Coordinates of C-alpha atoms and ligand atoms in Angstrom, one line a residue:
M35 CA 42.7 85.0 -55.9
C36 CA 39.0 84.8 -54.7
A37 CA 37.4 84.9 -51.3
K38 CA 34.1 83.6 -52.5
L39 CA 33.5 80.4 -50.5
E40 CA 30.1 80.7 -48.9
Q41 CA 27.7 78.8 -46.7
N42 CA 27.1 75.9 -49.0
A43 CA 30.7 75.0 -48.9
N44 CA 29.6 72.9 -45.9
E45 CA 28.3 70.5 -48.5
S46 CA 31.7 69.9 -49.9
I47 CA 33.8 66.8 -49.3
T48 CA 37.6 66.9 -48.9
C49 CA 39.2 63.7 -50.2
K50 CA 42.8 62.8 -49.5
F51 CA 44.2 60.0 -51.6
G52 CA 47.2 58.1 -50.3
G53 CA 50.3 56.9 -52.2
T54 CA 48.9 53.4 -53.1
S55 CA 45.6 55.0 -54.3
L56 CA 47.7 57.0 -56.8
A57 CA 50.5 54.6 -57.5
D58 CA 49.9 54.3 -61.3
S59 CA 47.4 55.4 -64.0
K60 CA 45.1 52.4 -63.4
Q61 CA 44.8 53.5 -59.7
I62 CA 44.3 57.1 -60.8
E63 CA 41.4 56.0 -63.0
R64 CA 39.7 54.5 -60.0
V65 CA 40.3 57.7 -58.1
V66 CA 38.7 59.7 -61.0
G67 CA 35.7 57.3 -60.9
I68 CA 35.3 57.9 -57.1
L69 CA 35.5 61.7 -57.6
N70 CA 32.9 61.6 -60.4
Q71 CA 30.5 59.6 -58.2
D72 CA 29.8 62.6 -56.0
A73 CA 30.0 66.2 -57.2
D74 CA 30.7 67.4 -53.6
R75 CA 34.2 65.8 -53.8
R76 CA 35.8 69.0 -54.8
F77 CA 38.8 69.4 -52.6
I78 CA 41.4 66.8 -53.3
V79 CA 44.7 66.3 -51.5
V80 CA 47.3 63.9 -52.9
S81 CA 50.3 61.9 -51.7
A82 CA 53.2 61.1 -53.9
P83 CA 53.0 57.8 -55.9
G84 CA 53.4 54.9 -53.5
K85 CA 54.3 51.3 -54.0
R86 CA 52.6 49.3 -56.9
T87 CA 53.9 46.0 -55.5
P88 CA 55.4 45.1 -52.1
S89 CA 59.0 45.3 -53.6
D90 CA 58.4 48.6 -55.4
K91 CA 59.9 51.9 -54.2
K92 CA 57.9 54.9 -52.9
I93 CA 58.6 58.1 -54.8
T94 CA 59.2 60.0 -51.5
D95 CA 61.9 57.4 -50.5
L96 CA 63.6 57.9 -53.9
L97 CA 63.6 61.7 -53.5
Y98 CA 65.2 61.4 -50.1
L99 CA 67.8 59.1 -51.7
C100 CA 68.4 61.7 -54.5
H101 CA 68.9 64.4 -51.9
Q102 CA 71.4 62.2 -49.9
T103 CA 73.2 61.2 -53.1
A104 CA 73.6 64.9 -54.2
K105 CA 74.8 65.8 -50.7
E106 CA 77.5 63.2 -50.9
G107 CA 78.6 64.7 -54.3
L108 CA 77.5 61.5 -56.2
D109 CA 75.6 61.2 -59.4
V110 CA 71.8 61.8 -58.9
E111 CA 70.9 60.8 -62.4
S112 CA 70.5 57.1 -62.0
V113 CA 68.0 57.4 -59.0
F114 CA 66.2 60.3 -60.6
S115 CA 65.7 58.4 -63.8
V116 CA 63.5 56.0 -61.9
I117 CA 61.4 58.9 -60.6
R118 CA 61.3 60.5 -64.0
Q119 CA 60.1 57.3 -65.7
R120 CA 57.4 56.8 -63.1
Y121 CA 55.9 60.3 -63.6
E122 CA 56.4 60.4 -67.3
S123 CA 54.5 57.1 -67.8
I124 CA 51.6 58.3 -65.5
A125 CA 51.4 61.6 -67.4
A126 CA 51.5 60.0 -70.8
E127 CA 48.6 57.6 -69.9
L128 CA 46.6 60.5 -68.5
N129 CA 47.5 62.8 -71.5
V130 CA 49.1 65.4 -69.4
D131 CA 51.8 67.5 -71.1
G132 CA 54.7 69.5 -69.7
V133 CA 55.9 66.9 -67.1
T134 CA 59.4 66.6 -68.5
G135 CA 60.0 70.3 -67.9
W136 CA 58.8 70.1 -64.3
L137 CA 61.0 67.1 -63.7
D138 CA 64.0 68.8 -65.3
T139 CA 63.6 71.7 -62.8
V140 CA 63.3 69.3 -59.8
E141 CA 66.4 67.4 -60.9
A142 CA 68.4 70.5 -61.5
E143 CA 67.5 71.9 -58.0
I144 CA 68.4 68.7 -56.2
K145 CA 71.7 68.6 -58.0
R146 CA 72.3 72.3 -57.0
G147 CA 71.8 71.3 -53.4
A148 CA 68.1 71.9 -52.6
G149 CA 67.1 71.1 -49.0
K150 CA 66.0 67.7 -47.9
D151 CA 62.4 68.8 -47.2
W152 CA 62.2 70.6 -50.5
A153 CA 63.4 67.5 -52.4
A154 CA 60.9 65.2 -50.5
S155 CA 58.0 67.6 -51.1
R156 CA 58.4 67.4 -54.9
G157 CA 56.7 64.0 -54.9
E158 CA 53.4 65.5 -53.9
Y159 CA 54.0 68.7 -55.8
L160 CA 54.5 66.9 -59.2
H161 CA 51.7 64.4 -58.6
A162 CA 49.2 67.2 -57.7
R163 CA 50.1 69.1 -60.8
I164 CA 49.6 66.0 -63.0
L165 CA 46.3 65.2 -61.3
A166 CA 45.0 68.7 -61.5
N167 CA 45.7 68.7 -65.2
A168 CA 44.1 65.4 -65.8
L169 CA 41.0 66.5 -63.9
D170 CA 40.9 69.9 -65.3
A171 CA 41.0 71.2 -61.8
T172 CA 42.8 74.1 -60.1
F173 CA 46.2 73.3 -58.7
I174 CA 46.9 75.1 -55.4
D175 CA 50.4 74.9 -54.1
T176 CA 50.4 74.3 -50.4
A177 CA 53.7 76.1 -50.2
E178 CA 51.6 79.3 -50.5
C179 CA 48.9 78.5 -47.9
V180 CA 50.1 75.9 -45.4
R181 CA 52.3 77.8 -42.9
F182 CA 54.4 76.6 -39.9
D183 CA 55.3 78.9 -37.1
S184 CA 58.9 79.3 -35.7
E185 CA 58.3 76.2 -33.5
G186 CA 57.3 74.1 -36.5
R187 CA 53.6 74.0 -35.5
L188 CA 50.8 74.7 -37.9
N189 CA 50.1 78.4 -38.1
P190 CA 46.3 78.9 -38.0
V191 CA 46.6 81.6 -40.6
S192 CA 46.8 78.6 -43.0
Y193 CA 43.1 78.1 -42.8
D194 CA 42.4 81.7 -44.1
L195 CA 45.0 81.4 -46.8
I196 CA 43.5 78.2 -48.1
L197 CA 39.9 79.6 -47.9
E198 CA 41.0 82.7 -49.9
R199 CA 42.1 80.6 -52.8
V200 CA 38.9 78.6 -53.4
S201 CA 35.4 79.3 -54.5
N202 CA 32.0 77.6 -54.5
T203 CA 32.4 75.8 -57.7
G204 CA 35.1 73.7 -59.3
R205 CA 37.6 71.2 -58.2
Y206 CA 40.9 71.9 -56.4
V207 CA 44.0 69.7 -56.1
F208 CA 46.4 70.3 -53.3
P209 CA 49.8 68.5 -52.8
G210 CA 49.9 67.0 -49.3
F211 CA 52.8 66.7 -46.9
Y212 CA 54.4 70.2 -46.9
G213 CA 54.1 73.9 -46.3
T214 CA 56.5 76.8 -45.6
D215 CA 58.1 77.8 -42.4
A216 CA 58.3 81.3 -41.0
R217 CA 61.3 82.0 -43.2
G218 CA 59.5 80.9 -46.4
Q219 CA 61.4 77.6 -46.7
I220 CA 59.6 74.4 -47.6
R221 CA 59.0 72.2 -44.6
T222 CA 57.4 68.8 -44.6
F223 CA 55.3 67.1 -41.9
S224 CA 56.6 63.8 -40.6
R225 CA 56.1 60.8 -42.9
G226 CA 52.6 60.1 -43.9
G227 CA 51.8 63.8 -43.4
S228 CA 49.5 64.2 -46.4
D229 CA 46.8 63.0 -44.0
V230 CA 47.4 66.2 -42.0
T231 CA 47.2 68.4 -45.1
G232 CA 43.9 66.7 -45.9
A233 CA 42.6 67.5 -42.4
I234 CA 43.8 71.1 -42.7
V235 CA 42.1 71.6 -46.1
A236 CA 38.9 70.0 -44.8
R237 CA 38.8 72.4 -41.9
A238 CA 39.7 75.4 -44.0
V239 CA 37.0 74.9 -46.5
R240 CA 34.6 73.6 -43.9
S241 CA 33.8 70.3 -45.6
R242 CA 31.0 68.2 -44.2
V243 CA 33.4 65.2 -44.2
Y244 CA 37.0 64.5 -44.6
E245 CA 37.4 61.3 -46.7
N246 CA 40.7 59.6 -46.3
W247 CA 41.1 57.1 -49.2
T248 CA 43.6 54.4 -48.6
D249 CA 44.2 50.7 -49.5
V250 CA 42.3 49.1 -46.6
D251 CA 38.6 49.0 -45.7
G252 CA 39.1 50.9 -42.5
L253 CA 40.1 50.2 -39.0
L254 CA 39.8 46.7 -37.5
M255 CA 38.9 45.8 -34.0
A256 CA 42.3 44.1 -33.5
D257 CA 45.5 43.4 -35.3
P258 CA 44.7 40.8 -38.0
R259 CA 48.2 39.3 -37.6
I260 CA 47.1 38.3 -34.1
V261 CA 43.3 37.8 -34.3
D262 CA 41.8 35.8 -37.1
S263 CA 39.6 38.1 -39.3
P264 CA 38.8 40.7 -36.7
L265 CA 35.6 42.7 -37.2
P266 CA 35.8 46.1 -38.9
I267 CA 35.2 49.2 -36.8
R268 CA 32.4 51.1 -38.4
E269 CA 32.3 54.1 -36.0
V270 CA 34.9 55.3 -33.6
T271 CA 35.1 58.6 -31.7
Y272 CA 38.1 60.9 -32.1
S273 CA 39.2 60.1 -28.5
E274 CA 38.8 56.4 -28.9
L275 CA 40.9 56.6 -32.1
R276 CA 43.6 58.5 -30.3
E277 CA 43.8 55.7 -27.6
L278 CA 43.9 53.0 -30.3
A279 CA 46.4 54.8 -32.5
Y280 CA 48.7 55.5 -29.6
M281 CA 48.8 51.9 -28.8
G282 CA 49.7 50.9 -32.3
A283 CA 46.5 50.7 -34.4
S284 CA 47.3 53.0 -37.3
V285 CA 45.6 54.0 -40.5
L286 CA 46.0 57.8 -40.1
H287 CA 48.8 60.1 -39.2
D288 CA 48.6 61.0 -35.5
E289 CA 48.3 64.7 -36.0
A290 CA 45.5 64.4 -38.6
I291 CA 42.7 64.3 -36.1
F292 CA 43.2 67.7 -34.5
P293 CA 42.3 70.2 -37.4
V294 CA 39.1 68.3 -38.1
S295 CA 38.1 67.4 -34.5
E296 CA 38.3 71.1 -33.5
A297 CA 35.8 71.8 -36.2
Q298 CA 33.8 68.6 -35.5
I299 CA 34.2 67.4 -39.1
P300 CA 34.0 63.6 -39.3
I301 CA 36.7 61.5 -41.0
N302 CA 35.7 58.6 -43.2
I303 CA 38.5 56.1 -43.9
R304 CA 37.7 54.5 -47.3
N305 CA 39.3 51.9 -49.6
T306 CA 40.1 53.1 -53.1
N307 CA 40.0 49.5 -54.3
A308 CA 36.6 48.8 -52.7
P309 CA 34.7 52.1 -52.7
E310 CA 31.4 50.3 -52.1
Q311 CA 32.6 49.6 -48.5
P312 CA 31.4 52.1 -45.9
G313 CA 34.8 52.2 -44.3
T314 CA 35.4 53.6 -40.8
W315 CA 33.7 56.8 -39.5
I316 CA 35.7 58.8 -37.0
A317 CA 33.4 61.4 -35.4
P318 CA 32.9 63.4 -32.2
T319 CA 30.4 60.9 -30.8
R320 CA 29.0 57.6 -32.0
E321 CA 25.6 56.1 -31.9
N322 CA 26.4 52.4 -32.0
S323 CA 27.5 51.5 -28.4
E324 CA 26.1 48.0 -28.4
L325 CA 29.5 46.5 -27.7
P326 CA 31.2 48.0 -24.7
I327 CA 34.5 48.1 -26.6
V328 CA 35.4 49.4 -30.0
G329 CA 38.9 47.9 -30.4
I330 CA 41.9 46.4 -28.8
A331 CA 45.5 47.5 -29.5
G332 CA 48.8 47.0 -27.9
R333 CA 52.5 47.3 -28.0
S334 CA 55.3 45.2 -26.5
H335 CA 58.9 45.8 -25.3
F336 CA 58.3 48.0 -22.3
S337 CA 60.2 48.1 -19.0
T338 CA 59.3 49.0 -15.5
I339 CA 61.5 51.1 -13.3
Y340 CA 60.6 49.9 -9.8
V341 CA 61.6 52.1 -6.9
E342 CA 60.9 51.0 -3.3
K343 CA 61.5 53.1 -0.1
A344 CA 60.1 52.7 3.4
L345 CA 57.6 55.6 4.2
M346 CA 57.7 56.9 0.7
N347 CA 54.1 58.1 1.2
Q348 CA 55.4 60.6 3.8
E349 CA 58.1 62.0 1.5
K350 CA 56.6 65.0 -0.3
G351 CA 57.7 65.4 -3.9
F352 CA 59.0 61.9 -4.3
G353 CA 57.0 61.2 -7.4
R354 CA 57.9 64.5 -8.9
R355 CA 61.6 64.0 -8.3
L356 CA 61.5 60.6 -9.9
L357 CA 59.8 61.9 -13.0
E358 CA 62.1 64.8 -13.1
I359 CA 65.1 62.5 -13.4
L360 CA 63.5 61.0 -16.5
E361 CA 62.8 64.4 -17.8
N362 CA 66.4 65.5 -17.3
H363 CA 67.4 62.5 -19.5
H364 CA 64.8 63.4 -22.1
I365 CA 62.9 60.2 -21.5
S366 CA 59.1 60.1 -21.7
Y367 CA 57.1 57.6 -19.8
E368 CA 53.8 55.8 -20.2
H369 CA 52.3 55.1 -16.8
A370 CA 53.4 55.6 -13.2
P371 CA 51.4 53.3 -10.9
S372 CA 52.3 53.6 -7.2
S373 CA 51.6 52.0 -3.8
I374 CA 52.4 53.2 -0.3
D375 CA 56.1 52.4 -0.3
S376 CA 56.8 51.9 -3.9
M377 CA 56.4 53.5 -7.3
S378 CA 56.8 52.1 -10.8
V379 CA 57.4 54.0 -14.0
I380 CA 56.6 52.2 -17.2
L381 CA 58.4 53.2 -20.3
S382 CA 59.4 51.7 -23.7
N383 CA 62.7 49.9 -23.9
E384 CA 63.6 52.2 -26.8
E385 CA 63.2 55.3 -24.6
L386 CA 65.3 54.0 -21.8
G387 CA 67.9 52.5 -24.2
E388 CA 71.5 53.1 -23.2
R389 CA 70.6 55.6 -20.5
E390 CA 69.5 52.9 -18.0
A391 CA 72.7 52.9 -16.0
M392 CA 72.7 56.7 -15.7
V393 CA 69.0 56.8 -14.7
R394 CA 69.5 54.2 -12.0
A395 CA 72.5 56.1 -10.7
D396 CA 70.5 59.3 -10.5
I397 CA 67.6 57.6 -8.8
A398 CA 70.0 56.1 -6.2
R399 CA 71.7 59.5 -5.6
V400 CA 68.6 61.8 -5.6
L401 CA 66.0 59.6 -4.0
Q402 CA 68.1 57.2 -1.8
P403 CA 65.6 54.3 -2.2
D404 CA 65.9 50.9 -0.5
R405 CA 65.6 49.2 -3.9
V406 CA 65.7 50.2 -7.6
E407 CA 65.1 47.7 -10.3
V408 CA 64.5 47.8 -14.0
L409 CA 62.2 45.0 -15.1
P410 CA 62.0 44.4 -18.9
G411 CA 59.7 42.3 -20.9
L412 CA 56.3 44.1 -20.4
A413 CA 53.6 44.5 -23.1
L414 CA 50.8 47.0 -22.8
I415 CA 47.3 46.2 -24.1
A416 CA 44.6 48.8 -24.3
T417 CA 41.0 47.7 -24.5
V418 CA 39.1 50.8 -25.7
G419 CA 35.5 51.9 -25.9
Q420 CA 33.3 54.7 -24.6
G421 CA 30.7 51.9 -24.1
M422 CA 32.6 50.7 -21.0
S423 CA 32.0 54.0 -19.2
H424 CA 29.6 53.6 -16.3
R425 CA 28.9 50.0 -17.4
V426 CA 29.2 47.3 -14.8
G427 CA 31.1 44.1 -15.5
V428 CA 33.5 45.2 -18.3
A429 CA 36.6 44.8 -16.1
K430 CA 35.3 41.5 -14.8
C431 CA 34.9 40.2 -18.4
L432 CA 38.4 41.4 -19.3
F433 CA 40.2 39.9 -16.3
S434 CA 38.2 36.7 -16.4
A435 CA 39.3 36.2 -20.0
L436 CA 42.9 36.8 -19.1
S437 CA 42.8 34.5 -16.1
D438 CA 41.0 31.7 -18.1
S439 CA 43.9 32.0 -20.6
S440 CA 46.4 31.8 -17.7
V441 CA 47.7 35.3 -18.5
N442 CA 49.2 37.0 -15.4
V443 CA 48.4 40.7 -15.2
R444 CA 51.4 42.8 -14.1
M445 CA 49.9 46.3 -14.3
I446 CA 46.4 47.8 -14.5
N447 CA 45.5 51.3 -15.5
Q448 CA 42.1 52.9 -16.0
G449 CA 41.7 56.6 -16.4
A450 CA 38.8 58.7 -15.2
S451 CA 37.5 59.1 -18.7
E452 CA 36.7 55.3 -18.5
I453 CA 37.2 54.8 -22.2
N454 CA 40.0 52.4 -21.8
I455 CA 41.5 49.8 -19.6
I456 CA 45.2 49.2 -20.0
V457 CA 46.9 46.1 -18.8
G458 CA 50.5 45.1 -18.7
V459 CA 51.4 41.5 -19.3
A460 CA 54.6 39.6 -20.1
D461 CA 55.8 40.1 -23.6
S462 CA 55.5 36.4 -24.1
D463 CA 51.8 36.5 -23.2
Y464 CA 51.0 39.5 -25.5
E465 CA 49.3 37.8 -28.4
K466 CA 47.5 35.3 -26.2
A467 CA 46.1 38.1 -24.1
I468 CA 44.8 40.0 -27.1
R469 CA 43.1 37.0 -28.5
A470 CA 41.6 36.3 -25.1
I471 CA 40.2 39.8 -24.7
Y472 CA 38.9 39.8 -28.3
S473 CA 37.0 36.5 -27.8
A474 CA 35.6 37.7 -24.5
F475 CA 34.0 40.8 -25.9
V476 CA 33.4 40.1 -29.6
V477 CA 32.9 36.5 -30.5
Ligands
LIG228 N1 54.8 61.0 -49.4 C1 55.0 61.2 -48.0 C2 55.4 59.9 -47.3 O1 55.7 58.9 -48.0 C3 53.7 61.8 -47.3 C4 52.5 61.0 -47.5 O2 52.4 60.1 -48.3 O3 51.5 61.2 -46.7 O4 55.6 59.9 -46.1

């Protein structure tokens, strides 16, 4: 163990490689090429091997399946043999020895009833060990340094534990996706969680950048399934990204921003298959604000709970009681626009689900409204960009575009931060609205 990381560690780069970037030995060779291009790329976080083709299986999915099979008392061997074959062929092509023994241990533990998280974590564990061997780098098991507290949150002691294990020279390979809980048991993050491990390592070793290598060139200004060839996003701030990601634009695990944003470390999303591309930079601030917006994202299938009551404005605590009913049913909501005698709560259809009748009954009983209705079929679209803050005419441009495309706006929300405008439109107008907004601002 060495506590020798000093000032110039700030020059280091933490690189996280996703499952498709490490799916087979050909991809791993690309990764090695990327690492060799810059000696600062010393801290490497890996995912388990992902899909090589669209119909292929992810190793993590197979491990979950093995665990389930063992739990049902069935034979694990046939599923595990697919995992075994995958790692053995990667290891053989990279000239790494010893993998059969590691696989034997994992298979035996799963058969013996190892926990679900333990089983899933072995995908990253095995891959990190193979890569560390192939790179002649130091393997650091995140079981020993990524810690969760009793609530399942990251324990900040993890940063010190990681820092204690690294020095100013050499390369280190960490398995992503897992750590240990307060009782010393292996716990995973939610799916895609190696992004979070990458951010934790970058923060711990104080890298100058967290490179997240994946299979796309970065974020796009809109969903390419809706807008034809949308422009790439070159720079986006942490908060703009949060808004876009929440509304469905995703390249990064939701929780990956926090460890690095607290330390103001930028994230650079890059494409392993096109390393010459600059990718997307996610940083505390951005220079390029020529366009007022940075991207458009949205989601459909929301409902509005509409509650009307004469003199609602005089009834203290009305809004609180309405939201409390939702809380009591463990339902989270998105927006709560109101007027003098009515209040609406917007929530996803999935959240409301089968609880609709009970929620309506509680609203009727507790609030005694004149009218309660649940109106389905709403889509929410966020137009995001710090460039719209204090800029006159952005809303005009957005609403003119919607009106020129005959899209009726059913809800409007702009927060005080002024980095987004959210509109609610009919589900059936969703794609048309996104195309209209994109053309108004970008083309
Ligand atoms: N292997 C895990 C998953 O498939 C974690 C990750 O790849 O980030 O979700």
